[in-house]
């Protein structure tokens, strides 16, 4: 789906878009969650798989239960990959991410969902927990009408190339820099 080679779509033509939300600024995950919320308004079915994260509580874990059965959320990671306080070996992070990818494939082809959100998968790729060909295979072979959303910093250029919509969150300011601690409902 290289943009340069993309055919133009017919008006009203049904399409499952590939969307990337990346960049250093805040709002990537919340943007994807916003889409899930919006889609529920149409009784659409959404599956969210979070890579890397999974060790820390965030409001969407319970928030999404209120959107059940339309939205399901899977936490697959152990957090803090490669960061100093990381107690887990790389192999364990990688095994988790590989399991998450397997789950993503199952959900993608299950026929049960209109939207699949792979949260933080761009980071998982950068950290080598998943491989580029694995992600490209997912994008290239997805059922044509399912919308696929990939979030996380440092999206790979090859992933960006295949996406229809790409947004880069740019940090202008972040409260964190003022020493303000992460805020409930805003940051987690
Ligand atoms: P959010 O989950 O709030 O939409 P995000 O998905 O864009 O943020 P991540 O890289 O996943 O950002 O970071 C997760 C956490 O780090 C969030 O609590 C977020 O508020 C915080 N965060 C995001 N950007 C920054 C930043 N530039 N400086 C410090 N903390 C940040
Ligand atoms: Mg995020």
Short mmCIF file of C-alpha atoms and ligand atoms in Angstrom, two decimals:
data_model
loop_
_atom_site.label_atom_id
_atom_site.label_comp_id
_atom_site.label_asym_id
_atom_site.label_seq_id
_atom_site.Cartn_x
_atom_site.Cartn_y
_atom_site.Cartn_z
CA UNK A 1 0.00 0.00 0.00
CA UNK A 2 2.84 2.33 -0.84
CA UNK A 3 1.19 5.77 -1.09
CA UNK A 4 3.01 6.44 -4.35
CA UNK A 5 1.45 3.37 -5.90
CA UNK A 6 -1.92 3.71 -4.20
CA UNK A 7 -4.86 3.60 -6.47
CA UNK A 8 -7.38 6.31 -5.87
CA UNK A 9 -10.51 5.02 -4.24
CA UNK A 10 -13.95 5.33 -5.73
CA UNK A 11 -16.38 7.60 -3.89
CA UNK A 12 -18.17 5.54 -1.25
CA UNK A 13 -15.86 2.57 -1.78
CA UNK A 14 -15.56 0.44 1.37
CA UNK A 15 -12.06 0.34 2.78
CA UNK A 16 -10.31 -0.79 5.92
CA UNK A 17 -7.78 1.87 6.62
CA UNK A 18 -4.32 1.48 8.05
CA UNK A 19 -3.58 4.27 10.49
CA UNK A 20 -0.40 5.11 12.35
CA UNK A 21 -0.21 7.39 15.36
CA UNK A 22 3.37 8.16 16.25
CA UNK A 23 5.65 10.96 17.47
CA UNK A 24 7.12 12.08 20.78
CA UNK A 25 4.17 14.12 22.03
CA UNK A 26 1.39 12.88 24.26
CA UNK A 27 -1.85 11.52 22.86
CA UNK A 28 -1.09 8.43 20.77
CA UNK A 29 -2.81 5.83 22.94
CA UNK A 30 -5.63 8.17 23.93
CA UNK A 31 -6.25 8.91 20.26
CA UNK A 32 -6.68 5.21 19.54
CA UNK A 33 -8.95 4.85 22.57
CA UNK A 34 -10.99 7.77 21.26
CA UNK A 35 -11.57 5.92 18.01
CA UNK A 36 -12.77 2.89 19.97
CA UNK A 37 -15.22 5.09 21.86
CA UNK A 38 -16.46 6.65 18.63
CA UNK A 39 -16.86 3.28 16.91
CA UNK A 40 -18.99 1.92 19.74
CA UNK A 41 -21.53 4.59 18.81
CA UNK A 42 -22.08 2.60 15.61
CA UNK A 43 -22.13 -0.70 17.48
CA UNK A 44 -18.83 -1.58 15.84
CA UNK A 45 -16.52 -4.17 17.40
CA UNK A 46 -13.03 -3.16 18.47
CA UNK A 47 -10.10 -5.20 19.72
CA UNK A 48 -7.20 -3.44 21.43
CA UNK A 49 -3.94 -5.26 22.05
CA UNK A 50 -1.37 -3.40 24.10
CA UNK A 51 2.25 -4.35 23.48
CA UNK A 52 4.93 -3.85 26.17
CA UNK A 53 2.54 -2.32 28.71
CA UNK A 54 0.69 -4.55 31.13
CA UNK A 55 2.35 -4.08 34.46
CA UNK A 56 0.76 -0.81 35.47
CA UNK A 57 -2.84 0.18 35.97
CA UNK A 58 -4.40 2.61 33.54
CA UNK A 59 -8.02 3.77 33.61
CA UNK A 60 -8.90 2.30 30.23
CA UNK A 61 -8.54 -1.20 31.70
CA UNK A 62 -11.78 -0.67 33.59
CA UNK A 63 -13.15 2.08 31.35
CA UNK A 64 -13.28 -0.31 28.43
CA UNK A 65 -15.25 -2.85 30.45
CA UNK A 66 -18.08 -0.32 30.24
CA UNK A 67 -17.90 -0.60 26.47
CA UNK A 68 -18.16 -4.38 26.63
CA UNK A 69 -18.99 -6.43 24.63
CA UNK A 70 -18.12 -4.03 21.80
CA UNK A 71 -14.54 -3.41 22.88
CA UNK A 72 -12.03 -5.83 24.34
CA UNK A 73 -8.60 -4.99 25.66
CA UNK A 74 -5.64 -7.35 26.01
CA UNK A 75 -2.57 -6.36 27.98
CA UNK A 76 0.30 -8.47 26.82
CA UNK A 77 3.50 -6.97 28.15
CA UNK A 78 5.48 -6.55 31.31
CA UNK A 79 6.34 -2.85 30.94
CA UNK A 80 9.67 -1.07 31.24
CA UNK A 81 11.43 -2.99 28.50
CA UNK A 82 15.11 -2.16 28.51
CA UNK A 83 14.69 0.57 31.12
CA UNK A 84 17.02 0.46 34.13
CA UNK A 85 14.55 -0.99 36.61
CA UNK A 86 13.47 -3.68 34.13
CA UNK A 87 13.59 -6.98 36.05
CA UNK A 88 12.85 -9.18 33.02
CA UNK A 89 15.28 -10.58 30.46
CA UNK A 90 14.91 -9.47 26.85
CA UNK A 91 13.85 -12.99 25.87
CA UNK A 92 10.79 -12.73 28.09
CA UNK A 93 9.74 -9.36 26.62
CA UNK A 94 10.23 -10.77 23.16
CA UNK A 95 8.21 -13.91 23.93
CA UNK A 96 5.38 -11.73 25.26
CA UNK A 97 5.41 -9.55 22.17
CA UNK A 98 5.46 -12.62 19.93
CA UNK A 99 2.42 -13.97 21.78
CA UNK A 100 0.74 -10.59 21.32
CA UNK A 101 1.42 -10.74 17.61
CA UNK A 102 -0.09 -14.21 17.43
CA UNK A 103 -3.14 -12.93 19.24
CA UNK A 104 -3.29 -9.96 16.85
CA UNK A 105 -3.35 -12.34 13.89
CA UNK A 106 -6.11 -14.41 15.45
CA UNK A 107 -8.22 -11.33 16.10
CA UNK A 108 -7.50 -9.87 12.68
CA UNK A 109 -8.76 -12.96 10.90
CA UNK A 110 -11.50 -13.90 13.37
CA UNK A 111 -14.12 -11.93 11.48
CA UNK A 112 -15.30 -10.61 14.85
CA UNK A 113 -13.90 -7.10 14.66
CA UNK A 114 -14.22 -3.92 12.62
CA UNK A 115 -11.17 -2.30 14.16
CA UNK A 116 -7.93 -3.74 15.53
CA UNK A 117 -5.71 -1.43 17.58
CA UNK A 118 -2.13 -2.50 18.18
CA UNK A 119 -1.04 -0.08 20.86
CA UNK A 120 2.70 0.55 21.29
CA UNK A 121 3.55 -1.88 18.51
CA UNK A 122 5.86 0.69 16.94
CA UNK A 123 7.93 0.64 20.14
CA UNK A 124 7.88 -3.15 20.16
CA UNK A 125 9.44 -3.08 16.70
CA UNK A 126 12.07 -0.51 17.66
CA UNK A 127 12.99 -2.65 20.69
CA UNK A 128 13.24 -5.72 18.41
CA UNK A 129 10.50 -7.55 20.28
CA UNK A 130 8.82 -8.07 16.93
CA UNK A 131 10.35 -7.97 13.45
CA UNK A 132 9.51 -5.66 10.59
CA UNK A 133 8.47 -8.48 8.19
CA UNK A 134 6.00 -9.70 10.81
CA UNK A 135 4.26 -6.33 10.95
CA UNK A 136 4.33 -5.83 7.20
CA UNK A 137 2.80 -9.26 6.71
CA UNK A 138 -0.01 -8.32 9.06
CA UNK A 139 -0.67 -5.07 7.19
CA UNK A 140 -0.35 -6.54 3.71
CA UNK A 141 -2.59 -9.54 4.35
CA UNK A 142 -5.25 -8.08 6.58
CA UNK A 143 -8.87 -8.59 5.59
CA UNK A 144 -9.61 -5.62 3.35
CA UNK A 145 -12.38 -4.05 5.41
CA UNK A 146 -10.91 -4.18 8.91
CA UNK A 147 -9.37 -0.93 10.13
CA UNK A 148 -5.90 -1.40 11.59
CA UNK A 149 -4.37 1.17 13.93
CA UNK A 150 -0.74 1.05 15.01
CA UNK A 151 0.52 3.37 17.71
CA UNK A 152 3.78 4.19 19.42
CA UNK A 153 6.82 6.40 19.05
CA UNK A 154 9.28 6.02 16.19
CA UNK A 155 7.03 4.30 13.66
CA UNK A 156 9.13 2.48 11.06
CA UNK A 157 9.29 4.20 7.64
CA UNK A 158 8.10 0.98 5.96
CA UNK A 159 5.03 0.94 8.20
CA UNK A 160 4.39 4.62 7.49
CA UNK A 161 4.71 3.92 3.76
CA UNK A 162 1.89 1.38 3.90
CA UNK A 163 -0.52 3.45 6.00
CA UNK A 164 -3.36 5.55 4.60
CA UNK A 165 -3.39 7.94 7.56
CA UNK A 166 -0.35 8.88 9.61
CA UNK A 167 -0.33 11.38 12.44
CA UNK A 168 2.72 12.51 14.31
CA UNK A 169 2.05 13.82 17.82
CA UNK A 170 4.45 16.66 18.36
CA UNK A 171 5.33 17.77 21.84
CA UNK A 172 4.91 21.50 22.30
CA UNK A 173 4.87 21.18 26.08
CA UNK A 174 4.34 18.40 28.58
CA UNK A 175 3.33 18.93 32.21
CA UNK A 176 5.98 16.37 33.13
CA UNK A 177 8.67 18.93 32.34
CA UNK A 178 7.27 21.21 35.03
CA UNK A 179 7.65 18.42 37.55
CA UNK A 180 3.91 17.68 37.50
CA UNK A 181 3.27 14.02 38.23
CA UNK A 182 1.18 11.89 35.86
CA UNK A 183 -2.49 12.68 36.39
CA UNK A 184 -5.25 10.12 36.83
CA UNK A 185 -7.63 10.10 33.85
CA UNK A 186 -5.27 12.26 31.80
CA UNK A 187 -2.03 10.29 31.75
CA UNK A 188 -3.10 6.89 33.02
P1 LIG B 1 -1.24 8.79 26.16
O1 LIG B 1 -1.33 7.37 26.67
O2 LIG B 1 -1.42 9.77 27.27
O3 LIG B 1 -2.08 9.03 24.96
P2 LIG B 1 1.03 8.39 24.48
O4 LIG B 1 0.44 7.10 24.10
O5 LIG B 1 1.15 9.42 23.41
O6 LIG B 1 0.27 9.00 25.72
P3 LIG B 1 3.34 6.99 25.43
O7 LIG B 1 4.65 7.13 24.76
O8 LIG B 1 2.59 5.74 25.26
O9 LIG B 1 2.46 8.26 25.07
O10 LIG B 1 3.55 7.30 26.97
C1 LIG B 1 2.71 6.84 27.96
C2 LIG B 1 2.70 7.76 29.16
O11 LIG B 1 3.73 8.71 29.12
C3 LIG B 1 1.41 8.58 29.26
O12 LIG B 1 1.06 8.63 30.60
C4 LIG B 1 1.75 9.92 28.77
O13 LIG B 1 1.03 10.98 29.38
C5 LIG B 1 3.20 10.04 29.15
N1 LIG B 1 3.89 10.87 28.15
C6 LIG B 1 3.59 10.99 26.86
N2 LIG B 1 4.41 11.87 26.24
C7 LIG B 1 5.25 12.30 27.20
C8 LIG B 1 6.33 13.22 27.24
N3 LIG B 1 6.71 13.87 26.15
N4 LIG B 1 6.96 13.41 28.42
C9 LIG B 1 6.58 12.72 29.52
N5 LIG B 1 5.57 11.84 29.56
C10 LIG B 1 4.91 11.65 28.43
MG1 LIG B 2 0.95 5.17 24.27
#
